[in-house]
Tab-separated table of C-alpha atoms in Angstrom:
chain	number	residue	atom	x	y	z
A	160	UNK	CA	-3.946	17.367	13.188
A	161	UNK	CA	-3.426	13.567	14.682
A	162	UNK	CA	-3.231	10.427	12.300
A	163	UNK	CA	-3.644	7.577	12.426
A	164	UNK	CA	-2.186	5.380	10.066
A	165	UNK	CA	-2.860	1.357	10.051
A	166	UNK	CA	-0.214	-0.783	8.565
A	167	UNK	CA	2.343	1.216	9.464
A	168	UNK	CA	5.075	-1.520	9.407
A	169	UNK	CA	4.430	-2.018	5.783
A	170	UNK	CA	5.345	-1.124	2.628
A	171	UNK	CA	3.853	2.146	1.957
A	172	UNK	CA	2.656	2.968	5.553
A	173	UNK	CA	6.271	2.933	6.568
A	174	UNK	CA	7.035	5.953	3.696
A	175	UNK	CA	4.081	7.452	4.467
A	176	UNK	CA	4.395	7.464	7.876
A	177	UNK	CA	8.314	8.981	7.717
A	178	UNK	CA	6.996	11.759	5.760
A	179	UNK	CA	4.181	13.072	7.758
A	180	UNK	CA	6.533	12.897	11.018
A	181	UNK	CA	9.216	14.918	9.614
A	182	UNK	CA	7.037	17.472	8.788
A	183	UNK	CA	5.947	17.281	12.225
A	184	UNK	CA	2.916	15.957	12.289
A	185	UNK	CA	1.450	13.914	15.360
A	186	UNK	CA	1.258	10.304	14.628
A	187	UNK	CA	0.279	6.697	15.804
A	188	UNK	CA	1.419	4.199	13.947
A	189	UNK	CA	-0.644	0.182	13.802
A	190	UNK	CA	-0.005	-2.528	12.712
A	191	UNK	CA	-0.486	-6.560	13.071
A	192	UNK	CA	2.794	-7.609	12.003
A	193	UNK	CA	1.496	-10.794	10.842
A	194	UNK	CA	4.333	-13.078	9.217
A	195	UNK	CA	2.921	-13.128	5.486
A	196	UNK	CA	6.410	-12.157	4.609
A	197	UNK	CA	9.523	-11.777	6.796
A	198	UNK	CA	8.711	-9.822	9.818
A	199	UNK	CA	12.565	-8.910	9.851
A	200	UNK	CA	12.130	-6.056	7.179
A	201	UNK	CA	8.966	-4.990	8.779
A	202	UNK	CA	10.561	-4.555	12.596
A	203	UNK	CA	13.894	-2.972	10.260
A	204	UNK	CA	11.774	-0.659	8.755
A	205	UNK	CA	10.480	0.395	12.217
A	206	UNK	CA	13.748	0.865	13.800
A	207	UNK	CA	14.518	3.011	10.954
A	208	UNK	CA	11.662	5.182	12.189
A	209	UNK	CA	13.330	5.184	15.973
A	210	UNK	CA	10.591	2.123	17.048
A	211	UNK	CA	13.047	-0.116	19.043
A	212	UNK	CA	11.638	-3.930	18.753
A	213	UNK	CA	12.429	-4.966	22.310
A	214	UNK	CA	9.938	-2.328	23.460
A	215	UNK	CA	6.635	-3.876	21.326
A	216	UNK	CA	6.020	-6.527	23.887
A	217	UNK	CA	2.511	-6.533	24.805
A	218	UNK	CA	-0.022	-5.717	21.948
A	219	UNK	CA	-1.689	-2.460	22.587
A	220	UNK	CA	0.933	-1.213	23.881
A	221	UNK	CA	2.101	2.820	22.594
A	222	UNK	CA	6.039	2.931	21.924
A	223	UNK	CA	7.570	6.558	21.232
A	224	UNK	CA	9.800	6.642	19.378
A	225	UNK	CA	13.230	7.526	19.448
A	226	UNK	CA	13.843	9.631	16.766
A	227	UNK	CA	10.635	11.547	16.195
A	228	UNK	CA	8.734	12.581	19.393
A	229	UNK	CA	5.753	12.976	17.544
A	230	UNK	CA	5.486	9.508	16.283
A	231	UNK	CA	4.072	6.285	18.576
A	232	UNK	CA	3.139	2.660	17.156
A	233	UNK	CA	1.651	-0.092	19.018
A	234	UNK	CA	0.947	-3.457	18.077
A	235	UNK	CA	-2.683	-3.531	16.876
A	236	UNK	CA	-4.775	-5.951	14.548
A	237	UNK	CA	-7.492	-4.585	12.831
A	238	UNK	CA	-9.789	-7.517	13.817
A	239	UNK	CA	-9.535	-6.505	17.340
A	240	UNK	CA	-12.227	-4.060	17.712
A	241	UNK	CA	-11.825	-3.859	21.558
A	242	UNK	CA	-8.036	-2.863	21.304
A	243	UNK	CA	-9.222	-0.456	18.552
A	244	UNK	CA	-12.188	0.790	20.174
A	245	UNK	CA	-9.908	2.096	23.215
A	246	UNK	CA	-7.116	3.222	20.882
A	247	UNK	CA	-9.627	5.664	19.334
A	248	UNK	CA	-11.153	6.885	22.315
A	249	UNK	CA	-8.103	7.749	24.210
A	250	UNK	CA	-6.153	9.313	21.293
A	251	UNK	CA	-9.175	11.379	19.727
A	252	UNK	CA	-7.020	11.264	16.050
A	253	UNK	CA	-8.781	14.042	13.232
A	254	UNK	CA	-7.681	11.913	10.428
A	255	UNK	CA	-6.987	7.806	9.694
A	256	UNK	CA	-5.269	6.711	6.973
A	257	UNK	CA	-5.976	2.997	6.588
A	258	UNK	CA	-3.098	0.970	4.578
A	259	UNK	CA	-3.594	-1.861	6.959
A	260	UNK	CA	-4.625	-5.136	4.943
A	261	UNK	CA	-4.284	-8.639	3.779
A	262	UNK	CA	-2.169	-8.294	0.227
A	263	UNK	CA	-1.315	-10.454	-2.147
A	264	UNK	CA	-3.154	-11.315	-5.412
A	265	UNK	CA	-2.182	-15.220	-5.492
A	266	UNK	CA	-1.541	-15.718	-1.801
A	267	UNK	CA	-5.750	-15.014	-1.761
A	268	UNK	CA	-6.502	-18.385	-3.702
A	269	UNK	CA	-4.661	-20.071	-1.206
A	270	UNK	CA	-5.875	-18.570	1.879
A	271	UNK	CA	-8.912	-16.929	1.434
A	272	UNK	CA	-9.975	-16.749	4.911
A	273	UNK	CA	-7.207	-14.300	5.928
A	274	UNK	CA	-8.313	-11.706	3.430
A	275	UNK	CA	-11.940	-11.863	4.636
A	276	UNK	CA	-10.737	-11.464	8.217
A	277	UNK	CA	-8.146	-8.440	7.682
A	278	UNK	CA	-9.120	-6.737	4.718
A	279	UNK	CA	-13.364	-7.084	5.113
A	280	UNK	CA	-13.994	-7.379	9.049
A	281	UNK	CA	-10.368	-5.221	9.778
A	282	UNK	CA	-11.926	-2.863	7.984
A	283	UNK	CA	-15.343	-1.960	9.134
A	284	UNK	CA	-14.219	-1.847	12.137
A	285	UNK	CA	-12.148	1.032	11.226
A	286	UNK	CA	-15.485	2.143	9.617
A	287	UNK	CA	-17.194	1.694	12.414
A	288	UNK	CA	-14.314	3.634	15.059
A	289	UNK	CA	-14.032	6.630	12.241
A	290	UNK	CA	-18.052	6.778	12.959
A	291	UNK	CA	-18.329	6.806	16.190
A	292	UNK	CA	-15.168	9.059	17.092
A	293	UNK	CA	-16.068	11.806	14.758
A	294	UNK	CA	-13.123	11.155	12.179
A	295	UNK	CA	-12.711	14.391	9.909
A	296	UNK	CA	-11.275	12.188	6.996
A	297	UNK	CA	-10.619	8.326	6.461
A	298	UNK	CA	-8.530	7.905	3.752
A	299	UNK	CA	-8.034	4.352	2.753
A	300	UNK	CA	-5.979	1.842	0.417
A	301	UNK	CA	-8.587	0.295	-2.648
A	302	UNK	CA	-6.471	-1.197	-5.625
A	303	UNK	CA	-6.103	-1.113	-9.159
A	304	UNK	CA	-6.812	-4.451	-9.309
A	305	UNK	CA	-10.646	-4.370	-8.590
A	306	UNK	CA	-10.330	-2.961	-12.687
A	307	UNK	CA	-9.602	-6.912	-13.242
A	308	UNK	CA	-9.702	-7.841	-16.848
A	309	UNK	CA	-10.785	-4.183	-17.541
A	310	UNK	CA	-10.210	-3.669	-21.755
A	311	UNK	CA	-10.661	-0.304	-21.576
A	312	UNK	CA	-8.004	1.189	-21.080
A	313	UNK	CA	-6.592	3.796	-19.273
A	314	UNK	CA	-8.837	2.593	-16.631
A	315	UNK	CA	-10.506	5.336	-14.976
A	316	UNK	CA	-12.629	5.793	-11.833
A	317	UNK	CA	-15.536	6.013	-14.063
A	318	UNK	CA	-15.173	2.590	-15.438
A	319	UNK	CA	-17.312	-0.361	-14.187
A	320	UNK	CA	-15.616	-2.983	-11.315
A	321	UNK	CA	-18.131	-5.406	-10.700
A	322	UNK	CA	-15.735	-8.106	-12.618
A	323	UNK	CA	-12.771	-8.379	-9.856
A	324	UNK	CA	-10.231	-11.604	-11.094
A	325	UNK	CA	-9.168	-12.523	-7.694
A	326	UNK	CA	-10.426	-12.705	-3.753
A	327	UNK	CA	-8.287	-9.877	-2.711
A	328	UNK	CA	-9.908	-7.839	-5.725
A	329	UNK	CA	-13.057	-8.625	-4.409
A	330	UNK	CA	-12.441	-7.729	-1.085
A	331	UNK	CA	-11.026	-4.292	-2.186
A	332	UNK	CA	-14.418	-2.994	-3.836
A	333	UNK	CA	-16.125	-4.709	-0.980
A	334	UNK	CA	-14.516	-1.742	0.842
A	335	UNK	CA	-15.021	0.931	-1.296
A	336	UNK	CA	-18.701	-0.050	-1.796
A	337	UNK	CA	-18.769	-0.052	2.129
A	338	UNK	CA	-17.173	3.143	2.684
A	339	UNK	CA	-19.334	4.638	0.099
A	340	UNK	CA	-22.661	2.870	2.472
A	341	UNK	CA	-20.598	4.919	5.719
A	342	UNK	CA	-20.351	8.424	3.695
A	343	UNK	CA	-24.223	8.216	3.159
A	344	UNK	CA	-25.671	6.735	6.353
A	345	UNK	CA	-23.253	8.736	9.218
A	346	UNK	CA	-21.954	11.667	6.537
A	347	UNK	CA	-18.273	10.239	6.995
A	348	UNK	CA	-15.693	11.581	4.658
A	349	UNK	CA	-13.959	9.048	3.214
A	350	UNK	CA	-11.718	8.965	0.253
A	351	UNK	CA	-10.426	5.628	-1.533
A	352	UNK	CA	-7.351	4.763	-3.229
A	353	UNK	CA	-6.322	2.803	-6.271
A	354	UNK	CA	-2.790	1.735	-5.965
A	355	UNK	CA	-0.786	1.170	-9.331
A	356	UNK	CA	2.366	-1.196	-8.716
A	357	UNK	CA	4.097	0.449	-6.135
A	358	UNK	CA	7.876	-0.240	-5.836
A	359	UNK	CA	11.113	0.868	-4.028
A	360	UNK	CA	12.942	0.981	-1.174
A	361	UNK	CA	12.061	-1.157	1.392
A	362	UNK	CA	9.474	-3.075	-1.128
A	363	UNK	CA	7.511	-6.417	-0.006
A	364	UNK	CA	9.545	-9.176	-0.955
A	365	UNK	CA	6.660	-11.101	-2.648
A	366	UNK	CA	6.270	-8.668	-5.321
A	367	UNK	CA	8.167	-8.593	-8.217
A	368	UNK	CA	11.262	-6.220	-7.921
A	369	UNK	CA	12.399	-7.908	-4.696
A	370	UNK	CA	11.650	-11.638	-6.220
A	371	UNK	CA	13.456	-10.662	-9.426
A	372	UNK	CA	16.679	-8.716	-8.001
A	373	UNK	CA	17.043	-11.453	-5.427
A	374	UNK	CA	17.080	-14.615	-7.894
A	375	UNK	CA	19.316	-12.791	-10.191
A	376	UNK	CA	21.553	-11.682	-7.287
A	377	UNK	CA	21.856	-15.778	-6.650
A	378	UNK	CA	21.907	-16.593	-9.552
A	379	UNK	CA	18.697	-18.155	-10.103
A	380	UNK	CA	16.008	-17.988	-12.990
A	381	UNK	CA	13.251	-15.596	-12.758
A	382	UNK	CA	10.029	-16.489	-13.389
A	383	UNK	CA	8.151	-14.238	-16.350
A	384	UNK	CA	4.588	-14.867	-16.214
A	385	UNK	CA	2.297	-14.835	-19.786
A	386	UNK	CA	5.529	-15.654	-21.598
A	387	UNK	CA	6.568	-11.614	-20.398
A	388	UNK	CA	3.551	-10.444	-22.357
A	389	UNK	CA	2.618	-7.890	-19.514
A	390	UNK	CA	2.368	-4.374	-18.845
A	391	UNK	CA	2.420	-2.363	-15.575
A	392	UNK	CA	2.069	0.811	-14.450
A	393	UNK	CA	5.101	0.845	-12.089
A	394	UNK	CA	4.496	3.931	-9.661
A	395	UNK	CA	8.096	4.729	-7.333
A	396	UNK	CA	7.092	4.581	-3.497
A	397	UNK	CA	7.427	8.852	-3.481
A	398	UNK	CA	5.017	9.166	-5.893
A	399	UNK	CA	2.538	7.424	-4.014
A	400	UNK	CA	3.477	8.716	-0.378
A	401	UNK	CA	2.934	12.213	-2.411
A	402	UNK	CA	-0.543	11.826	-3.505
A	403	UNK	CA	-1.650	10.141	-0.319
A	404	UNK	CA	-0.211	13.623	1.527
A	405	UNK	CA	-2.254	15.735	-1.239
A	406	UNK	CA	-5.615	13.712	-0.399
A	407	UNK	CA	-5.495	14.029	3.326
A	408	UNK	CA	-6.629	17.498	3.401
A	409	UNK	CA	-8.665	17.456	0.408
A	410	UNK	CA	-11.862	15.827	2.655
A	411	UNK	CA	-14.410	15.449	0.316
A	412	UNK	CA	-17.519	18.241	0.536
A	413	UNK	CA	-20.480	16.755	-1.932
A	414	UNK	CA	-22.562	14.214	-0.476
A	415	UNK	CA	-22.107	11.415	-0.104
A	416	UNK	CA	-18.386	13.098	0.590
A	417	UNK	CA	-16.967	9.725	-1.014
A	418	UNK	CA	-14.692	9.735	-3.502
A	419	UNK	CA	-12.373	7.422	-5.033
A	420	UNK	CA	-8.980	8.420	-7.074
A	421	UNK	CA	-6.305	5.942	-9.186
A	422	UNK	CA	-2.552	7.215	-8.394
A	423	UNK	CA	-0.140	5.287	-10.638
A	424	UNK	CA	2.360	6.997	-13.190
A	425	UNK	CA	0.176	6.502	-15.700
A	426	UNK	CA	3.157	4.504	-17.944
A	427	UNK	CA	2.752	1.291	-18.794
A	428	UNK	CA	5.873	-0.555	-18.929
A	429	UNK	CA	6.415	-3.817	-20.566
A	430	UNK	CA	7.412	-6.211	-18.087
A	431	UNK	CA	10.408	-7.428	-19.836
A	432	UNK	CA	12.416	-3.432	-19.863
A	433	UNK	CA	11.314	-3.149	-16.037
A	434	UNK	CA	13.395	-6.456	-15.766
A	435	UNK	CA	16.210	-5.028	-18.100
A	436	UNK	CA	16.582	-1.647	-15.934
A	437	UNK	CA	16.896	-4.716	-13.257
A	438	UNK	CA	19.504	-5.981	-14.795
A	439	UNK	CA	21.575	-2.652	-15.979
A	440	UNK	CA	21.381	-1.692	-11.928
A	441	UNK	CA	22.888	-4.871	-10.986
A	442	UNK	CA	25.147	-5.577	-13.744
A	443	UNK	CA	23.906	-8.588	-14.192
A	444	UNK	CA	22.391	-10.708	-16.597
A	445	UNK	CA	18.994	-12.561	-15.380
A	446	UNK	CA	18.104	-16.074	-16.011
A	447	UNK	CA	14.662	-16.203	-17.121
A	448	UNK	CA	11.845	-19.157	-17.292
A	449	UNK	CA	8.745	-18.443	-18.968
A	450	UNK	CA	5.310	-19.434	-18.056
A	451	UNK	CA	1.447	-19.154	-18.910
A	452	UNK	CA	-0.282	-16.479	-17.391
A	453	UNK	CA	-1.384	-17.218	-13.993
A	454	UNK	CA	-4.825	-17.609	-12.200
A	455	UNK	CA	-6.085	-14.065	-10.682
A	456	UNK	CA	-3.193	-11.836	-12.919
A	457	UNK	CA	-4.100	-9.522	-15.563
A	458	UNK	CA	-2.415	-8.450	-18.826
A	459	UNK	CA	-2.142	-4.666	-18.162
A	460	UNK	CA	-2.500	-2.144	-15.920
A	461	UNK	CA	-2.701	1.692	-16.935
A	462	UNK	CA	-3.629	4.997	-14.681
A	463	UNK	CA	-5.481	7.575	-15.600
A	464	UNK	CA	-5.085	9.994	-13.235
A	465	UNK	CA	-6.290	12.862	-14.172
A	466	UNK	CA	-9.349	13.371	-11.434
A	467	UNK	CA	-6.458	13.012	-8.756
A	468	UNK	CA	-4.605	15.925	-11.051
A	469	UNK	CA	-7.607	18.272	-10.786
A	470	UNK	CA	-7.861	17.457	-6.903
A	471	UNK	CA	-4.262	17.666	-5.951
A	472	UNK	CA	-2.438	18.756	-8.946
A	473	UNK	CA	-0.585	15.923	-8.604
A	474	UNK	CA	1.713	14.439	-11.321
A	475	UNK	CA	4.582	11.876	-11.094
A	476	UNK	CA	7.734	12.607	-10.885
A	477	UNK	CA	9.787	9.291	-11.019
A	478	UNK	CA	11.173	7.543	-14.267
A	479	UNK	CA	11.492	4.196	-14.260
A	480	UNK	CA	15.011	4.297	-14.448
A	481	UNK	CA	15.502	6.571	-11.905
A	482	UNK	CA	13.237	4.240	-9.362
A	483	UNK	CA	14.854	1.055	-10.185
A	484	UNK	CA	18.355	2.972	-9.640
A	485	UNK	CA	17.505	3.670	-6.291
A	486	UNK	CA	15.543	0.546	-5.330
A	487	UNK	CA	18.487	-1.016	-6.414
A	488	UNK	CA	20.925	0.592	-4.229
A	489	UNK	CA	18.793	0.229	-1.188
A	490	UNK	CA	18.575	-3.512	-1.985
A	491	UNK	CA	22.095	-4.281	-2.266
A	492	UNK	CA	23.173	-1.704	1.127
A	493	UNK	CA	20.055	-3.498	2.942
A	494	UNK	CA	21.008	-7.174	1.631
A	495	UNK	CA	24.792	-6.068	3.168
A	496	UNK	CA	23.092	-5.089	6.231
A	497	UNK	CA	21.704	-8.186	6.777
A	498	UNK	CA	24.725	-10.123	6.800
């Protein structure tokens, strides 16, 4: 087995991609490292996967690295379908896990363009490279945002998406409806993902933990969207990283071989305890400014995950306290770190 996993500077890829190599699987490693948020924590979380920064000069590029002989990254952006084109030919990889995309709910009203570009053209091209290079499963990050204002809940794979609340919603079922178009025209396996609220260790700093622990660390107000009326389904960074490892094998066998799954800890939490287990970790007391809900948000987000349960047998392991204990600590030794 040889994956390839895309974004593998970010958030999850970077988990993901520390898993699979200690278990000793082959891997290459992409990503664009474009500077939507500091690029310092993505080249820190490379280093801690033995990728030393001086060596990612020319894009392209492979780096081993130096911890994990079995692990290479090179500078690649999806939109680049020459660089991409080559990387797939010479490496001949059996699976691709794409994580690789353009995030950000509210960042997409302001910039638009960049989500069409990454998350739409980035990603047929991976369609198209998986085709042609006889890919034995792509396995690929949706969202549980393309539920949008969903009422029913918990939402479930069965439910209807054809209402997404923001561009980067939109461009999220745009791939799942175009992987599902790939499965029947070229009999590609390809399996979709609906992330739930991911959080931990070496988080984005955009999203809410890392927004939240840092003003209260400065002692700054937060900001508490909908007046903290808001629910979600806060899923620790394992949890994830542990379903994605279940799917990669489970290659989808009924035609069209697509399939799509939801993996979230299917417990809603109301926005305003996720910010108290904040403040219990820190020992501090948070400084809060409320406001109306914003464009492209939504109330609440729930998982049901029981179709990913009956593939994988998965079920989630982290309580909320638990995660936020150890985001917690990795924030404050990381934050020392950086001094």
């Amino acid at each position: 087995m040889k994956i390839l996993v895309t974004g593998a500077a970010g958030f999850i890829g970077f988990h993901l991609v520390n898993k699979l190599i200690e278990k000793g699987i082959e891997v290459i490693g992409i990503d664009n490292i474009n500077d939507y948020y500091d690029v310092n924590l993505k080249f820190n979380r490379l280093k801690e996967s033995g990728i030393i920064i001086d060596e990612i000069t020319k894009e392209g590029n492979l780096v081993q690295s130096l911890s994990y002989l079995n692990y290479y990254f090179a500078k690649i952006d999806l939109v680049d379908l020459s660089k991409l084109e080559k990387l797939f030919k010479e490496q001949q990889f059996t699976h691709v896990i794409n994580l690789a995309a353009q995030a950000g709910v509210r960042y997409s009203l302001e910039n638009p363009h960049a989500y069409i570009q990454s998350n739409v053209v980035g990603f047929v091209n991976i369609l198209e490279c998986c085709r042609y290079n006889n890919i034995q499963h792509l396995v690929y990050a949706s969202s549980s945002s393309v539920y949008g204002a969903n009422a029913k809940i918990p939402f479930s794979e069965e439910d209807r998406v054809d209402h997404p609340v923001s561009l980067y919603a939109a461009t999220k079922r745009s791939n799942e409806l175009m992987a599902y178009s790939y499965s029947h025209l070229y009999n590609l396996p390809t399996t979709g993902l609906r992330f739930f609220t991911v959080y931990g260790p070496w988080g984005r700093p955009d999203m809410a933990p890392m927004l939240f622990a840092d003003a209260i660390m400065k002692g700054k107000s937060i900001k508490i969207f909908n007046n903290g009326d808001m629910q979600r389904d806060f899923t620790y960074i394992d949890d994830i990283v542990e379903g994605i490892e279940r799917l990669i094998t489970k290659i989808p066998i009924i035609k069209p071989k697509a399939e799509i799954f939801n993996i979230g800890n299917s417990k809603p939490v109301d926005l305003m305890e996720f910010i108290y287990c904040l403040e219990n970790s820190l020992n501090i007391k948070a400084l809060k400014e409320f406001y109306p809900m914003q464009d492209g948000d939504v109330k609440m987000t729930y998982a049901d995950t029981s179709c990913l349960n009956k593939k994988t047998k998965y079920i989630p392991k982290t309580e909320l306290k638990e995660g936020v204990s150890k985001f917690i600590s990795w924030y404050l030794n990381y934050n020392l770190f950086k001094i």
